[in-house]
XYZ file of C-alpha atoms in Angstrom:
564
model
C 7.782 29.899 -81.337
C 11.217 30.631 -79.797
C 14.138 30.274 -82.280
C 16.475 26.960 -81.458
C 15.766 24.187 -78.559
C 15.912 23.243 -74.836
C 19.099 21.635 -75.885
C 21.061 24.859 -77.001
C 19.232 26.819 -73.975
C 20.589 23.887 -71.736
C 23.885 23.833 -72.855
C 24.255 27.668 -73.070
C 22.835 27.492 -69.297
C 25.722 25.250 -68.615
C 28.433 27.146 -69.607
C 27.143 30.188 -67.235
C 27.094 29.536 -63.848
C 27.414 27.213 -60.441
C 23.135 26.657 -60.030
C 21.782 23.365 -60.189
C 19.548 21.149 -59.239
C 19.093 19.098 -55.877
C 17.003 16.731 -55.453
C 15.641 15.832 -51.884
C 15.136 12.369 -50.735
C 12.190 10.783 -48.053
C 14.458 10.879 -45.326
C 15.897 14.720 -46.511
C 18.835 13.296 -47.383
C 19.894 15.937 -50.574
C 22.131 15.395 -53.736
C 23.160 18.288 -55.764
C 24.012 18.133 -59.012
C 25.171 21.315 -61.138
C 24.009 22.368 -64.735
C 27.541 22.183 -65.888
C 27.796 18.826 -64.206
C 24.848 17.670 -65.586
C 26.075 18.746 -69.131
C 28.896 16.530 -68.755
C 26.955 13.304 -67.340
C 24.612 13.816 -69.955
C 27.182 13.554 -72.681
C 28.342 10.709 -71.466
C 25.290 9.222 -70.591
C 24.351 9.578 -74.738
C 28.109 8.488 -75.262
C 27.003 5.108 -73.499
C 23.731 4.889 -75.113
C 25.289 4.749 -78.722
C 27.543 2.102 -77.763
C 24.131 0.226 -76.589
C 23.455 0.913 -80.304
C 20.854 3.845 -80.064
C 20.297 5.835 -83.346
C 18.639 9.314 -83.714
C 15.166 9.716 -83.472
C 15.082 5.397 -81.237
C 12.435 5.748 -78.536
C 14.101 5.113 -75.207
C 12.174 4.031 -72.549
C 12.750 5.333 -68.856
C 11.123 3.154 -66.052
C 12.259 5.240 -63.427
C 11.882 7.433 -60.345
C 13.314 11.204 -59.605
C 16.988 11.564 -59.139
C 20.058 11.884 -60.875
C 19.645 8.695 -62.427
C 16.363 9.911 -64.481
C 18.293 13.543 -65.356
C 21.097 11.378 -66.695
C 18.980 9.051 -68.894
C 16.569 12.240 -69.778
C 19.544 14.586 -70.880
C 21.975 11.435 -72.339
C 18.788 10.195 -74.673
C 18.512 14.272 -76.169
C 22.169 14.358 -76.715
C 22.049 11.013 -78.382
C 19.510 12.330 -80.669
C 17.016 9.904 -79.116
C 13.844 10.284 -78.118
C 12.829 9.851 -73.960
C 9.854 8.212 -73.328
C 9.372 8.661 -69.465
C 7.199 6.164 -67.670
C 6.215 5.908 -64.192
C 7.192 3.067 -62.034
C 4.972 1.342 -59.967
C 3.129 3.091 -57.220
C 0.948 -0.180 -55.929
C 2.852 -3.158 -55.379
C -0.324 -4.876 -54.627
C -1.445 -4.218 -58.015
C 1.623 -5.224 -59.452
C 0.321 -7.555 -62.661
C -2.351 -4.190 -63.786
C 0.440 -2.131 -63.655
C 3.263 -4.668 -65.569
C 0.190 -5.111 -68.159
C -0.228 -1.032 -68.945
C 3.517 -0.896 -69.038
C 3.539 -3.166 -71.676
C 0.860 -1.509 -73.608
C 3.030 1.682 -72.971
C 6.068 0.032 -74.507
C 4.645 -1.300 -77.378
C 3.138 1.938 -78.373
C 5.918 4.062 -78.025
C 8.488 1.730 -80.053
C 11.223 1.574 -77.267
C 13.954 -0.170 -78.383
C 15.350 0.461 -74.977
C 14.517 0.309 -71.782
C 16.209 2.186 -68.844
C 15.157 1.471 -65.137
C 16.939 0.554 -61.487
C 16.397 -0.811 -58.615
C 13.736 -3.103 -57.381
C 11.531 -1.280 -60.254
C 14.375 -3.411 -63.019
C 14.054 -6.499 -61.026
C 10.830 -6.706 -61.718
C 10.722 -5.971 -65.041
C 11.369 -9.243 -66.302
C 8.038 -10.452 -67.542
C 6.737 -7.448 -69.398
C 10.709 -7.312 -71.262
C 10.518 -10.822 -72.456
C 7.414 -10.200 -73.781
C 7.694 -7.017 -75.751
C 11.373 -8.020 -76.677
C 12.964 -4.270 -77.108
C 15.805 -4.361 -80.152
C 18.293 -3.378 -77.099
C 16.773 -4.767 -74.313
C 16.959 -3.610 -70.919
C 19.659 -2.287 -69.142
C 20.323 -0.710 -65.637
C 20.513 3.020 -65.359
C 24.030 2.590 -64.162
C 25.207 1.777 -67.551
C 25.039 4.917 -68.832
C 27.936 6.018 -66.233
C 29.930 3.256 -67.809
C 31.711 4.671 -70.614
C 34.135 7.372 -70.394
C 33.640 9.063 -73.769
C 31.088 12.030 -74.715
C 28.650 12.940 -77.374
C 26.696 15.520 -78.737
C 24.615 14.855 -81.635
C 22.695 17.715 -82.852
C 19.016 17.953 -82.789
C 16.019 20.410 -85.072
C 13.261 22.397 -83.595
C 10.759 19.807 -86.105
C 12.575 16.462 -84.200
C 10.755 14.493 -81.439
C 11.715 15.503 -78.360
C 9.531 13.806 -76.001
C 6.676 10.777 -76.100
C 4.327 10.909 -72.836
C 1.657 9.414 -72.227
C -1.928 10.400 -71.041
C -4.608 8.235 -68.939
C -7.557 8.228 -70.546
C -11.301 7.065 -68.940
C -10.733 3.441 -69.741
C -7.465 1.568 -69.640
C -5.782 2.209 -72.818
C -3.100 5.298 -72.083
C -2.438 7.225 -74.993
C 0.748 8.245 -76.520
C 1.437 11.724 -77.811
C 4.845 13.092 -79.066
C 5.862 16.798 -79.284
C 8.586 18.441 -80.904
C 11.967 19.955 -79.512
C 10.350 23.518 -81.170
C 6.801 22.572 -78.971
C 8.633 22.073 -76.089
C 10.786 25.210 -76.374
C 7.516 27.130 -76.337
C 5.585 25.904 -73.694
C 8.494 26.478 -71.350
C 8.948 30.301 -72.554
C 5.391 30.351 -71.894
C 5.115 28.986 -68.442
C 7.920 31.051 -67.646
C 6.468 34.351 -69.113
C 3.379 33.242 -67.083
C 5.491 32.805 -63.815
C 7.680 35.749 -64.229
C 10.572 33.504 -63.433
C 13.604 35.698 -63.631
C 17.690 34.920 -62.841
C 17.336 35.158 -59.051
C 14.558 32.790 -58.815
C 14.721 29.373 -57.172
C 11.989 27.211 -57.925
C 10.666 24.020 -55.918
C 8.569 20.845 -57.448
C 6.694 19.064 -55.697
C 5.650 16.832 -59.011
C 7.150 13.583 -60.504
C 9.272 13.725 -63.050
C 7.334 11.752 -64.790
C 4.306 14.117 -64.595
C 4.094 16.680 -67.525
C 4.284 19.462 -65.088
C 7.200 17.884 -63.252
C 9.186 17.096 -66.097
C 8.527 20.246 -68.768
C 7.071 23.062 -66.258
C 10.178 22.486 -63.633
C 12.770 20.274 -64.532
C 13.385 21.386 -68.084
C 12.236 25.134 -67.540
C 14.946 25.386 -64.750
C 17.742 23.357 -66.741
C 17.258 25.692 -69.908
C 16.884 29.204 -67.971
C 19.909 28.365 -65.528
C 17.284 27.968 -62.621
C 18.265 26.813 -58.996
C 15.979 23.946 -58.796
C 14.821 22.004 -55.226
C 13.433 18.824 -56.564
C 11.183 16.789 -53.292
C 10.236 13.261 -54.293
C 6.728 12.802 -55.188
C 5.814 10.147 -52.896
C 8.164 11.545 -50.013
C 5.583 14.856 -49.793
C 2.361 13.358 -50.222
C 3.143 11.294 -47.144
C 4.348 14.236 -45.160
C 3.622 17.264 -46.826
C 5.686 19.067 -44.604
C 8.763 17.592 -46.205
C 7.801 19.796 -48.851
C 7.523 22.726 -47.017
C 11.122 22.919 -44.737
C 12.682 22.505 -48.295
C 11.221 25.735 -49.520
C 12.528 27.144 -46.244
C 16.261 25.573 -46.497
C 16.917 26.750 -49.585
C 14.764 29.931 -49.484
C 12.517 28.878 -52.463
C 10.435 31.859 -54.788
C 8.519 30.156 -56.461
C 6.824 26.162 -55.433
C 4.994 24.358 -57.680
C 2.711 20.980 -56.256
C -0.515 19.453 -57.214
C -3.728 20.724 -55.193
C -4.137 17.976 -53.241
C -0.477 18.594 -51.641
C -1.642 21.898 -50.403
C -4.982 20.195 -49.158
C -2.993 18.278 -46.786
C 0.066 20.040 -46.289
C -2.958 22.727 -44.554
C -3.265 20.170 -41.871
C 0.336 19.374 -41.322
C 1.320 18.841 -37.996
C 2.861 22.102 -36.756
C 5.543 20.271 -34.571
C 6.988 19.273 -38.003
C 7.171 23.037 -39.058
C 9.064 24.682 -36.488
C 11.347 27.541 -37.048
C 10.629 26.936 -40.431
C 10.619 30.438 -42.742
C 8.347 30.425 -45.723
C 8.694 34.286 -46.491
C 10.989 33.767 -49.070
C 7.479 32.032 -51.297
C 6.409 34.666 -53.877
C 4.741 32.160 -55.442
C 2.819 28.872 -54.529
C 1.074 27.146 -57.771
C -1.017 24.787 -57.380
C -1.909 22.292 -59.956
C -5.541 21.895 -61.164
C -7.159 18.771 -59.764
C -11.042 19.854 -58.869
C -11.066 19.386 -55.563
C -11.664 21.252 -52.016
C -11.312 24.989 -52.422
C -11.194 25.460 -48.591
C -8.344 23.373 -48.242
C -6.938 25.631 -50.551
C -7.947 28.692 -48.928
C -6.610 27.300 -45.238
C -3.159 26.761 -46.942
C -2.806 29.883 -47.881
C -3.482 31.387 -44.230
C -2.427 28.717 -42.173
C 1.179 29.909 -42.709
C 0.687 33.486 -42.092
C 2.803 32.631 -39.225
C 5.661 31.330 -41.086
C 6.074 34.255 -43.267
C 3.546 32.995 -46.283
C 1.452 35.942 -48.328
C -1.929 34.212 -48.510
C -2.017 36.002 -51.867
C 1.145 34.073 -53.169
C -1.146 31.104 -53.655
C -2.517 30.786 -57.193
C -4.067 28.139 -59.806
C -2.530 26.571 -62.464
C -4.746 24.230 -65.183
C -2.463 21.867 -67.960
C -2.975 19.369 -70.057
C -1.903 16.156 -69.871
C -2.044 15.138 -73.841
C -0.272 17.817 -75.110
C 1.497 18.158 -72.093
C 1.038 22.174 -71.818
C 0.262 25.036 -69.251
C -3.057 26.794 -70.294
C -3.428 28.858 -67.607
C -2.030 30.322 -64.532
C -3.672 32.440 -61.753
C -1.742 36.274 -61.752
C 1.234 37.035 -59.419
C -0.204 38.749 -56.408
C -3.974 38.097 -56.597
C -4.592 34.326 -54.704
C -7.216 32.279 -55.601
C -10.262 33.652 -57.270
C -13.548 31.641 -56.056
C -17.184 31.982 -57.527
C -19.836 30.493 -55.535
C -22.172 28.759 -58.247
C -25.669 26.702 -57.867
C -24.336 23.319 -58.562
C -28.120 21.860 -59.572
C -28.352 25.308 -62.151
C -25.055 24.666 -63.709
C -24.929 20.577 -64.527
C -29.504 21.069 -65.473
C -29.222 24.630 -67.228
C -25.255 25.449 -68.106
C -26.001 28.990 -66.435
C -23.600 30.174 -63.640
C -25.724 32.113 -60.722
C -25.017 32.267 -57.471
C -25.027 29.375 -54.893
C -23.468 27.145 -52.340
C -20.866 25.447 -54.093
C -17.303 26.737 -54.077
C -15.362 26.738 -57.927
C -11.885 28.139 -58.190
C -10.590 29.507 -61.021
C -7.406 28.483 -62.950
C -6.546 31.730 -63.606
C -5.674 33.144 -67.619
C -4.317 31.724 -70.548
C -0.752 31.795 -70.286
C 1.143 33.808 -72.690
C 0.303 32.722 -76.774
C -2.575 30.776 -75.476
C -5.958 31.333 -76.578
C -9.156 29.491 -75.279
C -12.502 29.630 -76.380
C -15.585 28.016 -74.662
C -18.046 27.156 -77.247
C -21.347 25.287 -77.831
C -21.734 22.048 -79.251
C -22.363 23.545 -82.375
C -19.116 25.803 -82.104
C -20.631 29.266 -81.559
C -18.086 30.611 -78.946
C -20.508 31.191 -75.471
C -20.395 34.450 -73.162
C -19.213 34.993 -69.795
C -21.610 32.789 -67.047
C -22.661 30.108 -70.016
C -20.975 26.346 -69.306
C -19.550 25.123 -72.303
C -16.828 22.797 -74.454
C -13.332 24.627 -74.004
C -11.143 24.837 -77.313
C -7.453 25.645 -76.918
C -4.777 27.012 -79.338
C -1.636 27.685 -78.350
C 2.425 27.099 -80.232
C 3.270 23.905 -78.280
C 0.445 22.218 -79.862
C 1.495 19.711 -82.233
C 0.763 20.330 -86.128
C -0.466 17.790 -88.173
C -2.168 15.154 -85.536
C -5.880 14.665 -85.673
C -6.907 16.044 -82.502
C -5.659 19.301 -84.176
C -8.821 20.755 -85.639
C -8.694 24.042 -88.071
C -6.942 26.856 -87.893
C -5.012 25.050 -84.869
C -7.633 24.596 -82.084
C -7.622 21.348 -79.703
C -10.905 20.063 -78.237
C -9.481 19.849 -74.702
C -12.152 17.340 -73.699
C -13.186 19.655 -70.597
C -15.988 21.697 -70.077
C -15.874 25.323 -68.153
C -16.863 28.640 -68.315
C -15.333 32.173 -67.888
C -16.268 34.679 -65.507
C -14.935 37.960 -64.802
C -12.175 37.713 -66.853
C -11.081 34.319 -65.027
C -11.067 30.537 -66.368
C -13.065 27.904 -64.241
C -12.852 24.079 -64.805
C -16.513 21.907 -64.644
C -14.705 19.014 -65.078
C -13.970 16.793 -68.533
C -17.070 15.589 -70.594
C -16.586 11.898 -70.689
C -16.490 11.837 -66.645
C -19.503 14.081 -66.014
C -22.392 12.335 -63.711
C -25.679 11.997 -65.932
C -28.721 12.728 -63.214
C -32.312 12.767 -64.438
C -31.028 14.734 -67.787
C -28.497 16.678 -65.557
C -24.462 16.862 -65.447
C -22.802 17.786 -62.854
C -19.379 17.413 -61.944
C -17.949 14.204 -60.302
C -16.726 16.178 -57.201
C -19.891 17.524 -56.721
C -20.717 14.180 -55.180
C -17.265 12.707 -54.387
C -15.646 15.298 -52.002
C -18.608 15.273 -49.210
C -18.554 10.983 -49.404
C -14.119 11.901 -48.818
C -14.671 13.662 -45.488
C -16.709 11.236 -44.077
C -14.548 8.862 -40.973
C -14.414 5.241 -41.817
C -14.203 5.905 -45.692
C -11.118 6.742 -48.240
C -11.279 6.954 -51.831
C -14.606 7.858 -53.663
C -15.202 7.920 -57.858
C -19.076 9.537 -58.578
C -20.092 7.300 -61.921
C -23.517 7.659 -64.135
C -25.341 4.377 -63.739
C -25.416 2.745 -66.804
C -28.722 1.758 -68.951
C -30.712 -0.536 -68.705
C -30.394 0.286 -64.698
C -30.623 3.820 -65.786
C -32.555 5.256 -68.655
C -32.163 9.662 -67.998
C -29.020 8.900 -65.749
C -28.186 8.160 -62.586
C -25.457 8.643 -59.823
C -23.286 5.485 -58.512
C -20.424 6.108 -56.137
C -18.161 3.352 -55.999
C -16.314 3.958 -52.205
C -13.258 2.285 -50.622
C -13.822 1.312 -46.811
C -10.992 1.735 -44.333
C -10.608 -1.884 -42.389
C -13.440 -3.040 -40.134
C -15.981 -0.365 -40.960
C -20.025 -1.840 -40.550
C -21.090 -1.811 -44.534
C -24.635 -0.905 -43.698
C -24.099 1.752 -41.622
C -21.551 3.392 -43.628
C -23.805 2.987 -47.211
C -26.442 4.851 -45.076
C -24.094 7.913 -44.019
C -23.022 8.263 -47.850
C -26.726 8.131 -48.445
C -28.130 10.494 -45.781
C -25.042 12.783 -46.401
C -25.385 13.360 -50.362
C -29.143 14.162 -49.899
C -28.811 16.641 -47.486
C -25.417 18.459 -49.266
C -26.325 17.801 -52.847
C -30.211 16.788 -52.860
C -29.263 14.071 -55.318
C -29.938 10.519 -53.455
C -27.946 7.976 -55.416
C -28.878 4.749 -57.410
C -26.104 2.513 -55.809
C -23.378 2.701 -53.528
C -21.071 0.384 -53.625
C -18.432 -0.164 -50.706
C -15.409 -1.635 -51.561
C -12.154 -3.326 -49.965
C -9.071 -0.244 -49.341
C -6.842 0.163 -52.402
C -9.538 -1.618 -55.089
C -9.761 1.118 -56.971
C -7.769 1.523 -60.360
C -5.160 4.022 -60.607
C -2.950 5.590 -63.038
C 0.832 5.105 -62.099
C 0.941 8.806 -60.811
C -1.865 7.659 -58.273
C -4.574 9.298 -59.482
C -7.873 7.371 -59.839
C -9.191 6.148 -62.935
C -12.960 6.630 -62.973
C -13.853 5.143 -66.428
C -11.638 1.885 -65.527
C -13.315 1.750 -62.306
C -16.687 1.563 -63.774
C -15.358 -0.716 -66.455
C -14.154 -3.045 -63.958
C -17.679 -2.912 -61.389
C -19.784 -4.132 -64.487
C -17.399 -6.902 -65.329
C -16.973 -7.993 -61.801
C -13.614 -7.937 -61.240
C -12.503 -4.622 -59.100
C -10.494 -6.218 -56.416
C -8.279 -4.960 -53.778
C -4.565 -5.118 -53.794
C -2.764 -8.582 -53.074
C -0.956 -8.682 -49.822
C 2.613 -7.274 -50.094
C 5.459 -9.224 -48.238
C 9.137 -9.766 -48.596
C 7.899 -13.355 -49.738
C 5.265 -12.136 -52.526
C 8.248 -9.405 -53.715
C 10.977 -12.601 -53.777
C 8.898 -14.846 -55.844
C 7.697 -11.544 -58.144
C 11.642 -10.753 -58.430
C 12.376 -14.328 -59.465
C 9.327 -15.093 -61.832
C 10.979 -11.720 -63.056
C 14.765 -12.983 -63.119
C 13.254 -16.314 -64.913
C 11.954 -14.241 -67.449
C 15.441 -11.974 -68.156
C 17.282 -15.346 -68.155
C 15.015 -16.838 -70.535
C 15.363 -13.854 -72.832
C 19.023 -14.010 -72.910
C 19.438 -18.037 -73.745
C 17.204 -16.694 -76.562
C 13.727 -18.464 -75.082
């Protein structure tokens, strides 16, 4: 565990040089702002916050998107003493009322007495803030510029640093807090794990409200004196190539995006990527999310042309709930791929050799350990599917997913092989077929490719529809397709890829699946929601439904401050 916190790295960092960070907007418009700079809106961003009345160790909730505004409230809440709770705003507009209802599940479970947002994100605020009631209430992120005075209170390796929150199956996300000396060593060991030296400049392609995002680039550049390119979240996975002319421009070394960005920055239009130079990548890491390996693999030779090493490509795996790099594919190597028998692996647990393609995440990252064990605990050999166990210095002591001597049930399952980590998937979302489980994307990534479809979640059927398990895919249309036609392609196409026919398929209206406010989809809330009847797409969005959202919302501050 590294001696001291991100805060002394930070403000060490500070003191040392002109690098910074700039974040890159939808339309490319860029705003720099330097570490020193930073140093000094931060201290008067906590400056502003203890006149709002914030004590050490107050939660301090941060409803908002990337940008200086966020690194303000982020760095002004540590040097207040305070602890940030980041928390996504919302991505579906349509689903406004599910998301204002997990916010305030959010808020009450962290114990924000304050609650920092902007934009049309605060005006809508109004409902969920009159009904928690935070001790300070909500105030725009403008306010912290506000008052002229700085602070610096002084924070301990054992203090709260940081309350995030993880999606589980079902629609209850779950808050876990880590300390300032847990935070300190996940980012030496993502860095270690990166080889991220002085001359480095790194590029996110993450929310800063995504662990990744937030610890593995954002604070990881701040404390190590990193030039950081920061490309909004929902800017890229629009047009991926927005992504990639950044690295160019500022002749990135090392990118880091979730796999799905590289799936679809493969097919970018090339018009969009002319004269751009990406020779300058040593490193592109992509994010596990089990997906499409080819994609993968055409990303990292599509842009031969442009300068890219297919080799600089490698995987990264995390975890959400403690909010930690495991592991991290070697500098130099590219993607490692077995080709397993899918039926063998979800009936059996063996790993022999078959059709489907698995990438690996790489190694444990520096101080890591994992173990992939049995359900009675007996750690398994190379080629045997199993529960994988983590231990690592960034895990929390003391909480009761800690087990003894320090290991973490991860909730996935995996297996090694040749000295390399692969993912099956976690436990709780694993398709049940006659006895067998097999991995959700098994089913769900043939059902993606097909025209006339979008989003796909691969469920077991319940009992008493299903006694040894079952598959049901529950499958969002696009507009106008013919329902019968399409549930027979899903049909006719799983038997022939996966020789599993399934139970039901169920085609739905776009957007009607549930998702977490990053976007991604929430399988056990989906099937939650198909039993009880009440998955339903999106409400039409209109600057009429956002007016009489913003003034139910504005009803709701006013109310609040006339003490209603």
């Amino acid at each position: 565990m590294p001696a001291g916190t991100l805060v002394d790295a930070f403000v060490a960092a500070a003191a040392g040089g002109r690098l910074g960070a700039t974040f890159v907007g939808s339309d490319e418009h860029e705003h720099f702002v330097g570490w020193a700079e930073a140093l000094e809106r931060a201290r008067r961003a906590a400056a502003a916050l203890a006149r709002m009345g914030i004590q050490p160790g107050d939660r301090v909730a941060l409803v908002l998107h990337g940008g200086p505004a966020f690194l303000d409230a982020f760095l002004g809440a540590w040097l207040a003493a305070a602890v940030p709770v980041p928390l996504p705003p919302p991505s579906q507009l349509g689903h406004l009322d599910d998301y204002l209802e997990a916010l305030e599940r959010m808020l009450r479970a962290s114990g924000a007495c304050l609650i920092v947002s902007s934009g049309t994100t605060l005006e809508l605020l109004g409902r969920v803030v009159h009904r928690v009631r935070p001790r300070l209430g909500c105030r725009p992120a403008s306010d912290l510029e506000a008052v002229p005075a700085r602070i610096q209170r002084e924070v301990a390796p054992g203090d709260v640093a940081l309350i995030q929150f993880a999606w589980g199956p079902t629609a209850l996300p779950r808050p876990v807090a880590f300390t300032h000396g847990a935070m300190a060593a996940q980012v030496a060991a993502g860095a270690a794990s990166l080889g991220l030296g002085g001359d480095d400049v790194l590029a996110s392609w993450l929310s800063l409200t995504h662990d990744s995002g937030l610890v593995g680039c954002l604070l990881t550049a701040l404390s190590r004196s990193l030039s950081l390119v920061l490309v909004a979240g929902r800017a890229v996975a629009a047009r991926p190539a927005l992504g990639l002319r950044a690295v160019a421009r500022h002749r990135a070394t090392v990118a880091v995006g979730p796999a799905s960005f590289f799936g679809r920055a493969a097919v970018a239009p090339e018009a969009e990527l002319a004269r751009c130079s990406l020779a300058s990548l040593r490193l592109a890491v992509a994010r596990h999310e089990p997906g499409d390996v080819e994609a993968l693999r055409l990303f990292a030779t599509r842009f031969e042309h442009l300068g890219l090493d297919p080799a600089a490509l490698v995987p990264s795996w995390g975890l959400a709930e403690p909010a930690i790099t495991v592991a991290t594919g070697a500098r130099g190597r590219g993607l490692a791929v077995a080709r397993v028998d899918a039926a063998r692996l979800a009936r059996d647990g063996v790993v022999v050799a078959g059709a489907r393609a698995l990438a690996s995440v790489g190694r444990p990252v520096p101080g890591a350990d994992v173990d992939v064990r049995d359900e009675e605990g007996h750690v398994l050999p190379d080629g045997r599917l199993g529960r994988l166990w983590l231990r690592a210095p960034a895990l929390l002591e003391g909480t009761e997913a800690i087990g003894p001597h320090g290991w973490l049930d991860t909730g996935e399952t995996g297996f090694t092989l040749d000295g390399g980590l692969y993912v099956h998937g976690r436990r709780d979302e694993l398709v049940l077929v006659r006895g067998a489980r097999h991995a959700p994307e098994e089913f769900e990534l043939p059902v993606a490719r097909l025209p006339g479809l979008g989003a796909v979640v691969a469920l077991t059927m319940p009992p008493p529809r299903s006694h040894d398990g079952a598959l049901l895919l529950l499958v969002e249309r696009a507009e106008g397709g013919h329902v019968e036609r399409l549930e027979a392609t899903v049909r006719r196409t799983l038997l022939e890829r996966t020789g599993v026919a399934p139970h039901t398929v169920a085609l739905l209206s776009p957007g009607a699946l549930p998702r977490t406010g990053s976007g991604r989809l929430r399988r056990g809330e989906a099937l939650r929601r198909w039993l009880a009847g009440t998955l339903a797409p999106p409400r039409s969005v209109n600057p009429v439904r956002l007016a009489v959202d913003a003034a139910r919302s504005q009803l709701a501050y006013a109310r609040l401050r006339l003490g209603g």
